Tab-separated table of C-alpha atoms and ligand atoms in Angstrom:
chain	number	residue	atom	x	y	z
I	86	MET	CA	-91.227	-37.754	28.436
I	87	HIS	CA	-90.330	-39.124	31.903
I	88	GLU	CA	-86.988	-38.020	33.377
I	89	LEU	CA	-85.788	-41.617	33.610
I	90	GLU	CA	-86.190	-42.091	29.846
I	91	VAL	CA	-84.149	-38.972	29.058
I	92	TYR	CA	-81.603	-39.962	31.696
I	93	SER	CA	-81.229	-43.499	30.317
I	94	ALA	CA	-80.738	-42.239	26.759
I	95	LEU	CA	-78.057	-39.753	27.869
I	96	CYS	CA	-76.344	-42.366	29.993
I	97	ALA	CA	-76.269	-44.966	27.227
I	98	GLY	CA	-74.672	-42.516	24.778
I	99	TYR	CA	-72.188	-41.128	27.301
I	100	PRO	CA	-69.343	-43.706	26.982
I	101	PHE	CA	-69.634	-43.764	23.156
I	102	ALA	CA	-69.395	-39.979	22.973
I	103	ALA	CA	-66.116	-40.222	24.929
I	104	VAL	CA	-64.588	-42.395	22.196
I	105	ILE	CA	-65.575	-39.847	19.516
I	106	VAL	CA	-64.143	-36.994	21.610
I	107	ALA	CA	-60.859	-38.886	22.086
I	108	LEU	CA	-60.495	-39.319	18.317
I	109	LEU	CA	-61.251	-35.621	17.689
I	110	LEU	CA	-58.808	-34.476	20.378
I	111	LEU	CA	-55.998	-36.437	18.766
I	112	PHE	CA	-56.246	-33.866	15.943
I	113	ILE	CA	-57.376	-30.733	17.833
I	114	THR	CA	-55.317	-29.381	20.746
I	115	VAL	CA	-57.650	-27.331	22.939
I	116	PRO	CA	-55.999	-23.881	23.315
I	117	TYR	CA	-55.717	-23.212	27.035
I	118	GLY	CA	-52.589	-23.098	29.208
I	119	ARG	CA	-49.383	-23.596	27.221
I	120	HIS	CA	-51.375	-24.332	24.050
I	121	ASN	CA	-52.999	-20.881	24.243
I	122	ALA	CA	-49.627	-19.152	24.210
I	123	HIS	CA	-48.523	-19.815	20.622
I	124	GLY	CA	-49.534	-17.199	18.052
I	125	PRO	CA	-52.643	-14.999	18.275
I	126	PRO	CA	-55.380	-16.102	20.711
I	127	SER	CA	-57.854	-18.390	18.989
I	128	TRP	CA	-61.357	-19.725	19.751
I	129	GLY	CA	-62.955	-16.299	20.281
I	130	PRO	CA	-62.980	-13.881	23.221
I	131	GLN	CA	-60.647	-14.551	26.139
I	132	ILE	CA	-61.324	-14.353	29.906
I	133	GLY	CA	-58.952	-14.562	32.891
I	134	SER	CA	-57.676	-18.104	33.471
I	135	ARG	CA	-58.675	-18.066	37.165
I	136	LEU	CA	-62.214	-16.978	36.303
I	137	GLY	CA	-62.329	-19.686	33.632
I	138	TRP	CA	-61.370	-22.387	36.159
I	139	LEU	CA	-63.997	-21.116	38.617
I	140	ILE	CA	-66.725	-21.141	35.934
I	141	MET	CA	-65.840	-24.706	34.960
I	142	GLU	CA	-65.265	-26.307	38.345
I	143	VAL	CA	-67.430	-24.629	41.021
I	144	PRO	CA	-70.693	-26.179	39.686
I	145	ALA	CA	-69.041	-29.622	39.706
I	146	SER	CA	-68.703	-29.280	43.467
I	147	LEU	CA	-72.045	-27.580	44.225
I	148	VAL	CA	-74.535	-29.400	41.945
I	149	PRO	CA	-73.971	-32.828	43.604
I	150	LEU	CA	-74.570	-31.204	46.987
I	151	LEU	CA	-77.935	-29.899	45.733
I	152	LEU	CA	-78.902	-33.310	44.352
I	153	PHE	CA	-77.792	-34.925	47.603
I	154	PHE	CA	-79.320	-32.581	50.148
I	155	LEU	CA	-82.392	-30.946	48.558
I	156	PRO	CA	-85.435	-33.009	49.636
I	157	ALA	CA	-87.490	-31.488	46.785
I	158	LEU	CA	-85.315	-33.386	44.272
I	159	GLY	CA	-86.343	-36.684	45.794
I	160	GLY	CA	-82.853	-38.109	46.259
I	161	ARG	CA	-81.849	-40.453	49.032
I	162	ARG	CA	-78.732	-40.573	51.198
I	163	GLU	CA	-77.163	-43.865	52.211
I	164	ALA	CA	-74.038	-44.541	54.291
I	165	VAL	CA	-72.212	-45.580	51.084
I	166	THR	CA	-73.243	-42.497	49.103
I	167	TRP	CA	-71.947	-40.263	51.904
I	168	LEU	CA	-68.563	-41.869	51.239
I	169	PHE	CA	-68.903	-41.303	47.472
I	170	MET	CA	-69.681	-37.665	48.248
I	171	LEU	CA	-66.587	-37.430	50.442
I	172	LEU	CA	-64.367	-38.696	47.597
I	173	TRP	CA	-66.044	-36.379	45.083
I	174	GLN	CA	-65.642	-33.318	47.286
I	175	LEU	CA	-62.060	-34.244	48.126
I	176	HIS	CA	-61.331	-33.809	44.434
I	177	TYR	CA	-63.713	-31.018	43.447
I	178	GLY	CA	-63.394	-29.032	46.678
I	179	ASN	CA	-59.731	-28.670	45.781
I	180	ARG	CA	-60.213	-28.196	42.034
I	181	ALA	CA	-62.970	-25.578	42.436
I	182	PHE	CA	-61.954	-23.584	45.504
I	183	ILE	CA	-58.199	-24.064	46.008
I	184	PHE	CA	-56.485	-24.902	42.696
I	185	PRO	CA	-57.595	-21.731	40.799
I	186	PHE	CA	-55.964	-19.591	43.501
I	187	ARG	CA	-52.721	-21.586	43.660
I	188	ARG	CA	-51.777	-21.354	39.963
I	189	ARG	CA	-48.762	-19.127	39.422
I	190	GLY	CA	-47.855	-16.810	36.545
I	191	GLY	CA	-47.945	-18.284	33.070
I	192	VAL	CA	-50.774	-17.944	30.609
I	193	ALA	CA	-53.202	-15.378	32.050
I	194	THR	CA	-56.220	-15.958	29.803
I	195	MET	CA	-58.268	-18.735	28.225
I	196	PRO	CA	-61.037	-18.683	25.605
I	197	LEU	CA	-64.492	-18.092	27.124
I	198	LEU	CA	-65.699	-20.895	24.837
I	199	ILE	CA	-63.473	-23.433	26.615
I	200	ALA	CA	-64.768	-22.346	30.039
I	201	LEU	CA	-68.346	-22.761	28.738
I	202	MET	CA	-67.555	-26.175	27.239
I	203	GLY	CA	-65.993	-27.254	30.556
I	204	LEU	CA	-69.048	-25.955	32.412
I	205	THR	CA	-71.436	-27.841	30.098
I	206	PHE	CA	-69.482	-31.056	30.523
I	207	ASN	CA	-69.361	-30.716	34.312
I	208	LEU	CA	-73.107	-30.022	34.537
I	209	LEU	CA	-73.923	-33.069	32.423
I	210	ASN	CA	-71.414	-35.266	34.214
I	211	THR	CA	-72.499	-34.305	37.727
I	212	TYR	CA	-76.154	-34.739	36.772
I	213	LEU	CA	-75.553	-38.222	35.285
I	214	ASN	CA	-73.425	-39.416	38.193
I	215	TRP	CA	-75.302	-37.876	41.093
I	216	ARG	CA	-78.841	-38.472	39.842
I	217	TYR	CA	-77.789	-42.096	39.595
I	218	LEU	CA	-76.147	-42.265	43.023
I	219	THR	CA	-78.990	-40.475	44.805
I	220	LEU	CA	-82.008	-41.783	42.875
I	221	PHE	CA	-81.736	-44.247	39.990
I	222	ALA	CA	-79.182	-46.685	41.458
I	223	PRO	CA	-80.513	-49.693	43.326
I	224	PRO	CA	-79.715	-49.170	47.039
I	225	TYR	CA	-76.084	-50.092	47.707
I	226	GLY	CA	-76.729	-51.306	51.261
I	227	ARG	CA	-74.101	-51.444	53.987
I	228	GLU	CA	-72.710	-54.740	52.656
I	229	TRP	CA	-71.285	-52.818	49.665
I	230	LEU	CA	-68.716	-51.359	52.105
I	231	GLY	CA	-67.040	-54.795	52.249
I	232	ASP	CA	-67.297	-55.568	48.509
I	233	PRO	CA	-63.884	-55.930	46.781
I	234	ARG	CA	-65.032	-53.585	43.959
I	235	PHE	CA	-65.770	-50.884	46.521
I	236	LEU	CA	-62.571	-51.405	48.503
I	237	PHE	CA	-60.257	-51.612	45.472
I	238	GLY	CA	-62.024	-48.707	43.748
I	239	VAL	CA	-61.595	-46.442	46.781
I	240	LEU	CA	-57.914	-47.426	46.981
I	241	VAL	CA	-57.361	-46.622	43.282
I	242	PHE	CA	-59.168	-43.289	43.720
I	243	LEU	CA	-57.021	-42.320	46.727
I	244	VAL	CA	-53.757	-43.335	45.037
I	245	GLY	CA	-54.800	-41.315	41.962
I	246	PHE	CA	-55.697	-38.337	44.127
I	247	ALA	CA	-52.295	-38.431	45.867
I	248	ILE	CA	-50.485	-38.645	42.498
I	249	ASN	CA	-52.574	-35.785	41.041
I	250	GLN	CA	-52.010	-33.560	44.077
I	251	HIS	CA	-48.281	-34.169	44.210
I	252	ALA	CA	-47.896	-33.590	40.465
I	253	ASP	CA	-49.907	-30.333	40.582
I	254	TRP	CA	-47.834	-29.209	43.591
I	255	VAL	CA	-44.567	-29.793	41.683
I	256	LEU	CA	-45.834	-27.797	38.675
I	257	ILE	CA	-47.110	-24.909	40.794
I	258	HIS	CA	-43.743	-24.605	42.575
I	259	LEU	CA	-41.673	-24.658	39.379
I	260	ARG	CA	-42.367	-20.922	39.049
I	261	LYS	CA	-41.315	-18.440	41.675
I	262	PRO	CA	-44.026	-15.831	42.346
I	263	GLY	CA	-44.206	-13.507	39.327
I	264	GLU	CA	-42.281	-15.878	37.022
I	265	THR	CA	-43.751	-17.056	33.725
I	266	GLY	CA	-42.468	-19.658	31.270
I	267	TYR	CA	-41.915	-23.377	31.515
I	268	LYS	CA	-39.293	-25.595	33.190
I	269	ILE	CA	-38.646	-29.335	33.232
I	270	PRO	CA	-40.432	-30.882	36.253
I	271	HIS	CA	-38.670	-33.552	38.328
I	272	GLY	CA	-39.518	-35.834	41.232
I	273	GLY	CA	-42.204	-38.473	41.894
I	274	LEU	CA	-43.758	-39.886	38.742
I	275	TYR	CA	-42.170	-37.134	36.618
I	276	ARG	CA	-39.273	-39.570	36.484
I	277	PHE	CA	-41.403	-41.755	34.189
I	278	ILE	CA	-44.016	-39.497	32.558
I	279	SER	CA	-44.540	-35.874	31.512
I	280	CYS	CA	-48.070	-35.573	32.941
I	281	PRO	CA	-48.540	-37.432	36.241
I	282	ASN	CA	-51.284	-34.943	37.135
I	283	TYR	CA	-53.340	-36.322	34.229
I	284	PHE	CA	-52.363	-39.939	35.033
I	285	GLY	CA	-53.500	-39.410	38.645
I	286	GLU	CA	-56.787	-37.894	37.500
I	287	ILE	CA	-57.469	-40.850	35.170
I	288	LEU	CA	-56.785	-43.239	38.075
I	289	GLU	CA	-59.106	-41.258	40.356
I	290	TRP	CA	-62.140	-41.534	38.108
I	291	SER	CA	-61.380	-45.144	37.142
I	292	GLY	CA	-61.410	-45.883	40.877
I	293	PHE	CA	-64.669	-43.975	41.265
I	294	ALA	CA	-66.233	-46.000	38.415
I	295	LEU	CA	-65.136	-49.189	40.133
I	296	CYS	CA	-66.309	-48.312	43.638
I	297	THR	CA	-69.695	-47.034	42.398
I	298	TRP	CA	-69.939	-49.878	39.818
I	299	SER	CA	-71.996	-47.612	37.589
I	300	LEU	CA	-72.415	-46.756	33.890
I	301	PRO	CA	-72.191	-42.975	34.469
I	302	GLY	CA	-69.037	-43.591	36.538
I	303	LEU	CA	-67.565	-45.585	33.643
I	304	GLY	CA	-68.603	-42.807	31.246
I	305	PHE	CA	-66.821	-40.219	33.397
I	306	ALA	CA	-63.628	-42.317	33.564
I	307	LEU	CA	-63.670	-42.706	29.754
I	308	TRP	CA	-64.287	-38.970	29.210
I	309	THR	CA	-61.389	-38.154	31.536
I	310	ALA	CA	-59.050	-40.433	29.592
I	311	ALA	CA	-60.456	-39.159	26.268
I	312	ASN	CA	-59.707	-35.587	27.301
I	313	LEU	CA	-56.406	-36.024	29.098
I	314	ILE	CA	-54.505	-38.644	27.063
I	315	PRO	CA	-54.472	-36.567	23.831
I	316	ARG	CA	-53.626	-33.475	25.916
I	317	ALA	CA	-50.738	-35.285	27.616
I	318	LEU	CA	-49.404	-36.297	24.185
I	319	ALA	CA	-49.544	-32.614	23.141
I	320	HIS	CA	-47.762	-31.529	26.380
I	321	HIS	CA	-45.116	-34.207	25.797
I	322	ARG	CA	-44.458	-32.979	22.231
I	323	ASP	CA	-44.276	-29.429	23.580
I	324	TYR	CA	-41.695	-30.396	26.255
I	325	ARG	CA	-39.554	-32.159	23.675
I	326	ALA	CA	-39.701	-29.203	21.294
I	327	ARG	CA	-38.923	-26.692	24.064
I	328	PHE	CA	-36.082	-28.545	25.817
I	329	PRO	CA	-33.388	-30.312	23.744
I	330	ASN	CA	-32.188	-31.964	26.993
I	331	TYR	CA	-35.666	-33.340	27.889
I	332	PRO	CA	-35.278	-36.835	29.454
I	333	ALA	CA	-35.534	-39.243	26.521
I	334	GLU	CA	-36.896	-42.162	28.548
I	335	ARG	CA	-39.867	-40.177	29.875
I	336	ARG	CA	-43.250	-41.207	28.409
I	337	ALA	CA	-46.296	-38.903	28.086
I	338	VAL	CA	-48.927	-40.232	30.502
I	339	LEU	CA	-48.802	-43.999	31.099
I	340	PRO	CA	-45.536	-45.130	32.754
I	341	PHE	CA	-43.458	-47.346	30.365
I	342	LEU	CA	-46.293	-47.463	27.809
I	343	LEU	CA	-47.399	-44.164	26.248
Z	632	NDP	P1	-51.201	-28.342	33.190
Z	632	NDP	O1	-50.237	-29.412	33.558
Z	632	NDP	O2	-51.234	-27.913	31.766
Z	632	NDP	O3	-50.915	-27.008	34.070
Z	632	NDP	C1	-51.110	-26.980	35.463
Z	632	NDP	C2	-50.495	-25.687	36.032
Z	632	NDP	O4	-49.059	-25.800	36.062
Z	632	NDP	C3	-50.764	-24.437	35.196
Z	632	NDP	O5	-50.795	-23.329	36.057
Z	632	NDP	C4	-49.554	-24.349	34.265
Z	632	NDP	O6	-49.291	-23.047	33.813
Z	632	NDP	C5	-48.450	-24.843	35.191
Z	632	NDP	N1	-47.408	-25.587	34.473
Z	632	NDP	C6	-47.600	-26.710	33.728
Z	632	NDP	N2	-46.421	-27.175	33.256
Z	632	NDP	C7	-45.468	-26.318	33.698
Z	632	NDP	C8	-44.044	-26.263	33.526
Z	632	NDP	N3	-43.393	-27.213	32.835
Z	632	NDP	N4	-43.350	-25.233	34.080
Z	632	NDP	C9	-44.021	-24.287	34.817
Z	632	NDP	N5	-45.371	-24.301	35.021
Z	632	NDP	C10	-46.087	-25.303	34.466
Z	632	NDP	O7	-52.623	-28.846	33.685
Z	632	NDP	P2	-54.096	-28.312	33.299
Z	632	NDP	O8	-54.113	-26.839	33.523
Z	632	NDP	O9	-54.532	-28.878	32.000
Z	632	NDP	O10	-54.945	-29.081	34.419
Z	632	NDP	C11	-54.853	-28.712	35.778
Z	632	NDP	C12	-55.490	-29.816	36.615
Z	632	NDP	O11	-56.852	-30.008	36.242
Z	632	NDP	C13	-54.802	-31.175	36.477
Z	632	NDP	O12	-54.669	-31.768	37.749
Z	632	NDP	C14	-55.733	-31.971	35.607
Z	632	NDP	O13	-55.685	-33.344	35.933
Z	632	NDP	C15	-57.096	-31.361	35.886
Z	632	NDP	N6	-57.936	-31.432	34.693
Z	632	NDP	C16	-58.897	-32.404	34.616
Z	632	NDP	C17	-59.655	-32.563	33.480
Z	632	NDP	C18	-60.651	-33.694	33.365
Z	632	NDP	O14	-61.129	-33.961	32.263
Z	632	NDP	N7	-61.049	-34.365	34.442
Z	632	NDP	C19	-59.522	-31.643	32.339
Z	632	NDP	C20	-58.461	-30.685	32.507
Z	632	NDP	C21	-57.719	-30.603	33.647
Z	632	NDP	P3	-49.941	-22.489	32.419
Z	632	NDP	O15	-51.422	-22.427	32.648
Z	632	NDP	O16	-49.297	-21.159	32.259
Z	632	NDP	O17	-49.585	-23.484	31.329
């Protein structure tokens, strides 16, 4: 079977699979972070949380670089795809090589299974997005740089990135070095929602879908929402259960809505 046939089949199923995952995750809370701390560890053997993050995220930064730069893979590089790569690495350079070393205290382990599931997702997602951007997409051409979909998509991505970074920064600094446990975060979008880091991430990949105007980009945005909206609802329930004085007007993940 030709690679393009396999690719097309995977790509067509990708957005639909996100909807199924979203429905499942409304009933199953994946046990890492605060949801790995209640009761005995579940989902099999545990590994260090930092190692888990590295296993999941490092390939998401490196695989696109291989697809982009290795001539043997037959990809092409255009001015526009350099910019897509810049956005991608802005996010994944941080998530893979900086974020795992900035986390403080808290839950020290995660199930190996979750790290492997994250790795599998990231390999599939980077393959679908970057094989498209470097090979299967029609050439974007320099005129795409002035297209409203490109310009608005990049803006949405950058706003989402800023929100995600600020929200992660607030969480990381809630704990003094060596402290564990949870506190109520304040400042920025925490005024309106419990999980602005997830909201920012959803905006980022929605912006990426828009500026690349691609089916795999749309699939990635849907998977991000499918993963993070149910998780934000679980975090929100956890905050309310933990803190009787938790701000009542705060929503979970979408300001004023959800
Ligand atoms: P969380 O908000 O659950 O935790 C982030 C960090 O902050 C952890 O170190 C956590 O500690 C700590 N923390 C969280 N809340 C508090 C609190 N109230 N008081 C003190 N410390 C706190 O985020 P995730 O770990 O789920 O995700 C991290 C990043 O990765 C996010 O930016 C997210 O958007 C991104 N991500 C993206 C996904 C995608 O599908 N694209 C999937 C998952 C994450 P502890 O670990 O001890 O709870």
